[in-house]
Coordinates of C-alpha atoms in Angstrom, one line a residue:
X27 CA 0.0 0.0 0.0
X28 CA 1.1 3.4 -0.9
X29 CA 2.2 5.1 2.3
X30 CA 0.1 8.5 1.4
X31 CA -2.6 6.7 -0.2
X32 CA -4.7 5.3 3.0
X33 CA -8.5 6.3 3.3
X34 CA -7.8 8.7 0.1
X35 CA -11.1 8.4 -2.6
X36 CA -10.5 8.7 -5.9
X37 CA -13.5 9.1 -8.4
X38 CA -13.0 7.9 -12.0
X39 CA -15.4 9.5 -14.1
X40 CA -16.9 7.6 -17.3
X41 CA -13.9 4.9 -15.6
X42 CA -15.4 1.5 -17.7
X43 CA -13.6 2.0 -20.3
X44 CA -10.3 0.7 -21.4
X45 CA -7.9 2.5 -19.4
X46 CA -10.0 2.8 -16.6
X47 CA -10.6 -1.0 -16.2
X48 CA -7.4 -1.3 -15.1
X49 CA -7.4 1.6 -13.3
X50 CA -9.6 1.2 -10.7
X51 CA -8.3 -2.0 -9.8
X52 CA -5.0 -0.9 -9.9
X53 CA -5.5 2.4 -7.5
X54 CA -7.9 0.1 -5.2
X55 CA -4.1 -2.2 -5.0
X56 CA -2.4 1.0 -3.7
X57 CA -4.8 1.4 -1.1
X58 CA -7.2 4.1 -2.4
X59 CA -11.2 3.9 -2.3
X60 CA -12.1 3.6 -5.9
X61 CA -15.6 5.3 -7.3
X62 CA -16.5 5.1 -10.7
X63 CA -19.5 6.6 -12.3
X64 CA -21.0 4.7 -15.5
X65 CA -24.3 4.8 -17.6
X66 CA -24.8 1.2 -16.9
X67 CA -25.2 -0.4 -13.8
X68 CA -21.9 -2.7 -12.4
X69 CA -21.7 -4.6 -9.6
X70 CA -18.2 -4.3 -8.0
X71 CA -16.5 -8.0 -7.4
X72 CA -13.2 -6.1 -6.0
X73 CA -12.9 -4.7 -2.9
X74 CA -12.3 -0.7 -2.9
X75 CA -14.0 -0.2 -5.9
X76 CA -18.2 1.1 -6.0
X77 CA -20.1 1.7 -9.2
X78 CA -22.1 4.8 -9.2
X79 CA -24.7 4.8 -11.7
X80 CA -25.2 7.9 -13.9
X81 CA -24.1 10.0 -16.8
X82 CA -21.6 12.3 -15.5
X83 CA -21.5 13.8 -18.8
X84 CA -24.9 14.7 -19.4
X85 CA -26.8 14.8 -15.7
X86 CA -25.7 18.0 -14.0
X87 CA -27.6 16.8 -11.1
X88 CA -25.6 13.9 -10.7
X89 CA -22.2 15.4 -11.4
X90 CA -23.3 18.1 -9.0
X91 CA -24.1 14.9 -6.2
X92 CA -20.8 13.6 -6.8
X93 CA -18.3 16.8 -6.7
X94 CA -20.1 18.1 -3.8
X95 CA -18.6 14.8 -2.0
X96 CA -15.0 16.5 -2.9
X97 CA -13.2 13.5 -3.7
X98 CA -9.4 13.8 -3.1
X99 CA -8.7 13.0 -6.8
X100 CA -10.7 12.8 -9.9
X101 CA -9.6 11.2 -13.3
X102 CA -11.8 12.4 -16.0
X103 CA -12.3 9.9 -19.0
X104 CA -15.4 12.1 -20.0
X105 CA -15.2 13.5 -24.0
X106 CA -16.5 17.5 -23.8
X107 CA -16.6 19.8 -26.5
X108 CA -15.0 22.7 -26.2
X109 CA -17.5 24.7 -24.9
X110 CA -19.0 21.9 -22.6
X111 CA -15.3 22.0 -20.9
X112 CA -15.3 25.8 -20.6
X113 CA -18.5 25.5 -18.6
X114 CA -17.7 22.9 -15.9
X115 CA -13.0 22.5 -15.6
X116 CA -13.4 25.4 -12.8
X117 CA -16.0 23.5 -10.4
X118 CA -13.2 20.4 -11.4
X119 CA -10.3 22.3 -9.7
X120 CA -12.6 24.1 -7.0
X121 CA -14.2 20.3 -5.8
X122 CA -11.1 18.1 -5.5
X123 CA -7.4 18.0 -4.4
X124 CA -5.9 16.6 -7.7
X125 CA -7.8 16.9 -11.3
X126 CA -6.5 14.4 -13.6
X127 CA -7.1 15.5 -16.9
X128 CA -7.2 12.6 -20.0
X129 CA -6.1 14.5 -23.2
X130 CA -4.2 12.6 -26.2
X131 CA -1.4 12.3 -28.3
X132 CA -3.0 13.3 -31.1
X133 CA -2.6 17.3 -30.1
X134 CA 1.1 16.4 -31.1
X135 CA 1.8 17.8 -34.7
X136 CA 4.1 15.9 -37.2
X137 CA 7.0 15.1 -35.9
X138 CA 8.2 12.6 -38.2
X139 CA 10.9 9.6 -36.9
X140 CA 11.8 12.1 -33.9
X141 CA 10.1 11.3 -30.6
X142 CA 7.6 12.7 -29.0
X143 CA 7.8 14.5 -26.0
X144 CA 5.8 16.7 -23.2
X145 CA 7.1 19.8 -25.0
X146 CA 6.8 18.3 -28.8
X147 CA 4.5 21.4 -30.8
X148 CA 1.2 20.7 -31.1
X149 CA -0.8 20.9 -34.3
X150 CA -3.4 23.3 -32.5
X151 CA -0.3 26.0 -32.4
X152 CA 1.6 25.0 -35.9
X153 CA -1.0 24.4 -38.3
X154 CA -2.2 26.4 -41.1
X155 CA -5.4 25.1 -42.1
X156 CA -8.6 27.0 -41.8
X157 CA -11.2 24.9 -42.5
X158 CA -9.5 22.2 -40.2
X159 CA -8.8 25.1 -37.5
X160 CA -12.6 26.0 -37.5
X161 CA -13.5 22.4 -36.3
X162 CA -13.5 21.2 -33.1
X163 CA -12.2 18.0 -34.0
X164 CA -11.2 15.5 -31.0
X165 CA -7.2 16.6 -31.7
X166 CA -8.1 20.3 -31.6
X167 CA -10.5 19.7 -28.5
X168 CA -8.0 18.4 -26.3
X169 CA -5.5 20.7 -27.2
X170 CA -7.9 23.9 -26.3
X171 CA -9.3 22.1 -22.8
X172 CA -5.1 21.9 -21.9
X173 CA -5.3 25.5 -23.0
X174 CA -8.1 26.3 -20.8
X175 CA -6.2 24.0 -17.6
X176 CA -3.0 25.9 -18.0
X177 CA -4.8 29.5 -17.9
X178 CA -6.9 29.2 -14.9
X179 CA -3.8 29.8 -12.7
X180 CA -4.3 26.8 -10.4
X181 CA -2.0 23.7 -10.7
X182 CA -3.8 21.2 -8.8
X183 CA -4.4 19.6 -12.2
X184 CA -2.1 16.8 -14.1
X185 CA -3.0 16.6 -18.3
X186 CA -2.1 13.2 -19.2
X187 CA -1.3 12.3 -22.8
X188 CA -2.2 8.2 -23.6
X189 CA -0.8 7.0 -27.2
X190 CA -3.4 4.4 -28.8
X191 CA -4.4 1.9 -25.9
X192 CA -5.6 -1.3 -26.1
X193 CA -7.6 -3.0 -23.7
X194 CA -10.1 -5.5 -22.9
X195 CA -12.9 -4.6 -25.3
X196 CA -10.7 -2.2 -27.2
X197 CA -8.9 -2.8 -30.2
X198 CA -7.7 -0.5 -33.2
X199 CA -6.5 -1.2 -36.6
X200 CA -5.5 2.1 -39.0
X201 CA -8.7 4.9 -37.9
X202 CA -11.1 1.8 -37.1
X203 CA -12.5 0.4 -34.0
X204 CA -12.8 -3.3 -32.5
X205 CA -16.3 -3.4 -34.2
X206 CA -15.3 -2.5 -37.8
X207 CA -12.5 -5.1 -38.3
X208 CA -12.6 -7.7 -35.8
X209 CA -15.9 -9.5 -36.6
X210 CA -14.2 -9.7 -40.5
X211 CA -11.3 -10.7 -39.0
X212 CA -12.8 -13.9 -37.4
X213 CA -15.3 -14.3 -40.8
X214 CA -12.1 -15.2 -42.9
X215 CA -13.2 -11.2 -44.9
X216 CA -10.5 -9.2 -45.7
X217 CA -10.7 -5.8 -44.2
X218 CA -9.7 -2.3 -46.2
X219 CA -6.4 -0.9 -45.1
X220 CA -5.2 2.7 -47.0
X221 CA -1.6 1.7 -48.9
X222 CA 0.4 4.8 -48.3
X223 CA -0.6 3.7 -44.5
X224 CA 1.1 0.5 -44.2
X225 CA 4.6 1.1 -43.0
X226 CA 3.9 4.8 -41.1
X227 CA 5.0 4.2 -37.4
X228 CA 2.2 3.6 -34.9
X229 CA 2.9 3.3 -30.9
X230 CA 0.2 1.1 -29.2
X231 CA 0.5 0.6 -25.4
X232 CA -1.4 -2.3 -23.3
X233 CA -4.0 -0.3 -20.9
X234 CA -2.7 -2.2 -18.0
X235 CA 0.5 -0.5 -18.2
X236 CA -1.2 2.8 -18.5
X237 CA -3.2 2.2 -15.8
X238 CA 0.4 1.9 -13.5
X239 CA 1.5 5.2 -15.0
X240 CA -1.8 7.1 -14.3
X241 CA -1.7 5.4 -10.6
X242 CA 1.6 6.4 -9.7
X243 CA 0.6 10.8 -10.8
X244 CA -2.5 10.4 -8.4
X245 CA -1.8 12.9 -5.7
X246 CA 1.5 12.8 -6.6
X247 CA 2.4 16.9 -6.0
X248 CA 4.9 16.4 -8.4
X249 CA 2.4 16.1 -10.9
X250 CA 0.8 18.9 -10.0
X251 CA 0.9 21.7 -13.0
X252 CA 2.4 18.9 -15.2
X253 CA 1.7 17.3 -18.6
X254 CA 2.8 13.5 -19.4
X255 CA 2.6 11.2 -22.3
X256 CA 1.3 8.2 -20.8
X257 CA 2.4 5.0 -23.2
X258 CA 5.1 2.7 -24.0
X259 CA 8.2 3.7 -26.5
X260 CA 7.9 0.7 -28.5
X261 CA 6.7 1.2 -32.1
X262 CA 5.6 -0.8 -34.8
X263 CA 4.8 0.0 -38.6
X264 CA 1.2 -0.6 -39.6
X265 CA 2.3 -3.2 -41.6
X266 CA 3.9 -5.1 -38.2
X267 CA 0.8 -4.7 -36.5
X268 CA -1.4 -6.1 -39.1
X269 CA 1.0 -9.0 -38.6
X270 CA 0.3 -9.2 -35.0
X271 CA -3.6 -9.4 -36.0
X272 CA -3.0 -12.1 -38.6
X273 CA -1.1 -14.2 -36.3
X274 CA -3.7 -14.1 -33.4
X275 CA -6.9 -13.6 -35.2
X276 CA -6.1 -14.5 -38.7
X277 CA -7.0 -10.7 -40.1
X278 CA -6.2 -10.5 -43.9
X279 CA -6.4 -7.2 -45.2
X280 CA -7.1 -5.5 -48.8
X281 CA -4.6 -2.5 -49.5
X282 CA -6.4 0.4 -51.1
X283 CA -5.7 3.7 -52.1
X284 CA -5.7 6.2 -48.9
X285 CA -8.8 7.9 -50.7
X286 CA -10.8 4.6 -51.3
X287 CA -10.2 4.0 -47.3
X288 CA -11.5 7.3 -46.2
X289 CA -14.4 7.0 -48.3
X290 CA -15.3 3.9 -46.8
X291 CA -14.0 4.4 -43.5
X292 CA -14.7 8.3 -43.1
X293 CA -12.4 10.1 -40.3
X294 CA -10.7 12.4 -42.8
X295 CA -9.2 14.8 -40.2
X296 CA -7.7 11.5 -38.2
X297 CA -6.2 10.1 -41.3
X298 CA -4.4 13.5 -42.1
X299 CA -3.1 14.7 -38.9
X300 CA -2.6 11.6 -37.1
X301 CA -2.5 8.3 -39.0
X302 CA -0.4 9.5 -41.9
X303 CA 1.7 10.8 -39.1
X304 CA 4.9 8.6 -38.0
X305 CA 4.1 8.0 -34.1
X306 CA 7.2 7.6 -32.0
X307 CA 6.9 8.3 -28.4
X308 CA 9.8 9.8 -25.9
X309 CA 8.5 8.2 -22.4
X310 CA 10.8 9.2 -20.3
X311 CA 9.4 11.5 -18.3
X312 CA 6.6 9.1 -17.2
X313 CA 8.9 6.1 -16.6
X314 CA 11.0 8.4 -14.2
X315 CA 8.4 9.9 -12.1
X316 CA 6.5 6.3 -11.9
X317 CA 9.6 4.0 -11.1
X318 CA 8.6 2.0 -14.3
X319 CA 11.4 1.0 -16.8
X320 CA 10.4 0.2 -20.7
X321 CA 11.6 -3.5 -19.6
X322 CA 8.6 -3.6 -17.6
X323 CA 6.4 -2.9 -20.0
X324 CA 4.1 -5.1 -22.2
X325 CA 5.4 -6.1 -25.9
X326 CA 2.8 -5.6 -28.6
X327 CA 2.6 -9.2 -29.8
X328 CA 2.3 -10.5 -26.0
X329 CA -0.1 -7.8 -25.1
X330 CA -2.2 -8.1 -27.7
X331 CA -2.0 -11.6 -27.8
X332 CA -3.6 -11.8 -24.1
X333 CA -6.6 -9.3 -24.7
X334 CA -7.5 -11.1 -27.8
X335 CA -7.8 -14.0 -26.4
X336 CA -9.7 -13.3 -23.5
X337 CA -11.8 -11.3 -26.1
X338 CA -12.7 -14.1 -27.9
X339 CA -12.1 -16.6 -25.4
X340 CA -14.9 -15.4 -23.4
X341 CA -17.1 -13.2 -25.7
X342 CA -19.3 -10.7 -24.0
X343 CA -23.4 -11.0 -25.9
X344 CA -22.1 -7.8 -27.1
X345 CA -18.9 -9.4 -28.9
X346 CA -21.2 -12.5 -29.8
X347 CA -23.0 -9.7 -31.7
X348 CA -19.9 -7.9 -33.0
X349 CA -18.9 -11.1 -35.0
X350 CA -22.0 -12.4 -35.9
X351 CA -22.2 -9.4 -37.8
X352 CA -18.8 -9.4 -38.9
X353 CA -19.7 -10.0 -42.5
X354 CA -21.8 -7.4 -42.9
X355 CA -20.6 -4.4 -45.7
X356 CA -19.9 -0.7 -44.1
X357 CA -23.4 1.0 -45.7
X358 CA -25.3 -2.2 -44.1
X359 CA -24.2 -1.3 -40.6
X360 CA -24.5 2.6 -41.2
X361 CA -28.4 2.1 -42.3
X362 CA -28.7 -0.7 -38.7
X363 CA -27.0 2.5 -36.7
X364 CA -29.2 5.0 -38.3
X365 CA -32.6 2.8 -38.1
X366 CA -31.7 2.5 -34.2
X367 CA -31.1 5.9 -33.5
X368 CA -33.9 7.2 -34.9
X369 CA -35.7 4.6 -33.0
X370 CA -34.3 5.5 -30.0
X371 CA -34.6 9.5 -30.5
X372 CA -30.9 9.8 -30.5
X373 CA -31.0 11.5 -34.1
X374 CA -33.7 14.1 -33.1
X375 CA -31.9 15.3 -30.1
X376 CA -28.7 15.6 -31.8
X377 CA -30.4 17.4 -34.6
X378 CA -32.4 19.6 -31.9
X379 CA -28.9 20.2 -29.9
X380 CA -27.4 21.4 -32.5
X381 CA -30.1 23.7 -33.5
X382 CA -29.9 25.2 -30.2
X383 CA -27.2 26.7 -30.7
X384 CA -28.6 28.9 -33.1
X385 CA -29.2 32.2 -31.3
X386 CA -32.2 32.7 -33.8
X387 CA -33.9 29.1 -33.1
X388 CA -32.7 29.3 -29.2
X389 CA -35.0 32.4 -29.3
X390 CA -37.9 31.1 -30.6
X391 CA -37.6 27.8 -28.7
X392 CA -37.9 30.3 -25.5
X393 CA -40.4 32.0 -26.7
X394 CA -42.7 29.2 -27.4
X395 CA -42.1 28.3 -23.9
X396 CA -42.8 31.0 -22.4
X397 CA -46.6 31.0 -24.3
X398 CA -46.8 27.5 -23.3
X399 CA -46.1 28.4 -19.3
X400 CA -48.6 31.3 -19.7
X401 CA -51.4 29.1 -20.7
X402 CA -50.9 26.3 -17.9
X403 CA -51.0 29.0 -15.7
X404 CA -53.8 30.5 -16.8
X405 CA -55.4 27.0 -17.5
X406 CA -54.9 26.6 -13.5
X407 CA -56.4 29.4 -13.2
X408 CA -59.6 28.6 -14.7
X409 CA -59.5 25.6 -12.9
X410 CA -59.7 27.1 -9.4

């Protein structure tokens, strides 16, 4: 048990995912009561760790619950926009000792075969690309929220940098996700890879490993005011790690022209300033302040060896489901995503969000509001 650790409560927010299931378990090791919110319900089988059901993202109420506990650390997993961020960092740094802030490598701009380090530029400050700029695109996102950190004037804050990580349920191949290759993979299909991608230098890092880095910066004052890129050093080629695949899961891919693969595959800004990047991470700074050497980390081929097997070993209904579809072509599962959202009102929300930004619409959302107040009111009126 850490020494400083004892009785300390750490609260993970949006913490299920694939960094922070090895997380929790690994802070609980070091002695700190683990909380972690999620949209579904869990039931904790360790001891230290509770599951706290609720969006954290989207219920203010809830959030508001939670940070009015003041937690001695929080390590936020949560994806904000912009905006979203502006609106909530400060009650972040007002409602806890230590804010542990999950950003990305991808704010790094190209540095070709030289490593990247803490102080690397990122694309957010070098770029010259207006249309790209005037996005909010996740690279650009992350780099503004460290922006927004670093201005406030408190350091009671970490940003923390992860490379790609896999983990238990989380796999990536190129710009695609676990669900768009693996189910192929196991089907015997080949799966659409962009040519001019192949040998471009990727770093992939097992989450377990990133879970000891991110464990050893909680509370640490050290960390306090600091940035660091959370990942192993070891790189591969794209080509390397398709190997990898093949080996464990039998993937055969199709090479394609980069254009063909973004049509099919969309992510156009994540092809351009990330994956037709060379990826080489300098991760020094994080093995010194953790105690961890590279020799301790996992290889690729054993790490990835492990999670796939568990994967597949012991399929959760919603893996079952990933590769019974695995077949299926991308405009088949586009039109299954869209016919569920719209059945689910996902769609219409997004569309109404969105619209709500418009001063113009916002306006006369208000408005018609306001008419529909006056008439309950004076409906209860007439009913007294």
């Amino acid at each position: 048990m850490e020494p400083n650790a004892s009785k300390k409560r750490v609260l993970l927010l949006g913490g299920t995912g694939a960094i922070g299931t090895y997380l929790a378990p690994e802070l609980a090791s070091r002695g700190f009561d683990v909380y972690v919110t999620s949209r579904s319900a869990h039931e904790s089988t360790e001891a230290g760790i509770t599951y706290l059901k609720g969006d954290a993202r989207a219920d203010n109420a809830f959030l508001d619950a939670q940070l009015s506990l003041h937690y001695d650390a929080i390590v936020d997993f949560l994806i904000y926009n912009t905006g979203a961020f502006q609106n909530r960092y400060g009650r972040f740094l007002d409602s806890t000792d230590h804010y542990l802030f999950l950003s990305s490598y991808r704010v790094f701009a190209n540095a070709g075969l030289t490593p990247l380090t803490e102080e690397s530029p990122r694309l957010l400050d070098t770029i010259d690309d207006p249309e790209y700029l005037a996005t909010d695109e996740y690279a650009l996102t992350k780099a503004r929220q460290e922006n927004l950190l670093r201005g406030d004037g408190r350091k009671n804050f970490t940003i923390i940098r992860p490379a790609i990580t896999y983990s238990k349920e989380r796999f990536q191949l190129g710009t695609m996700e676990a669900k768009e290759f693996i189910g192929k993979a196991v089907s015997n299909k080949p799966v659409l890879f962009a040519r001019e991608m192949l040998d471009k230098q990727t770093t992939m890092s097992w989450a377990g490993d990133v879970a000891k880095m991110i464990a050893a910066l909680v509370l640490n004052e050290a960390a306090f005011g600091e940035t660091y890129v959370v990942s192993t050093s070891e790189h591969h080629s794209w080509r390397e790690v398709i190997e990898v695949y093949h080996e464990r899961i039998g993937l055969k891919i199709k090479p394609v022209p980069l254009r063909k693969y973004q049509n099919a595959i969309g992510r156009p800004w994540q092809i351009k300033y990330d994956r037709m990047f060379d990826r080489i991470v300098d991760n020094s700074k994080i093995l010194a302040i953790s105690g961890l050497d590279q020799s301790d980390l996992m290889p690729l081929s054993e790490g990835l060896s492990k999670e796939l097997e568990q994967f597949l070993g012991n399929p959760s209904e919603q893996t079952k489901e990933l590769i019974r579809r695995g077949g299926d072509s991308a405009l088949k599962t586009h039109l299954r995503n869209a016919a569920r959202y719209c059945k689910e009102g996902v769609l219409l929300r997004a569309i109404q969000n969105r619209l709500y930004r418009i001063p113009a619409y916002k306006k006369l959302v208000q408005k018609r509001k306001k008419k529909q107040a006056e008439k309950a009111a004076q409906k209860r009126e007439t009913d007294r």
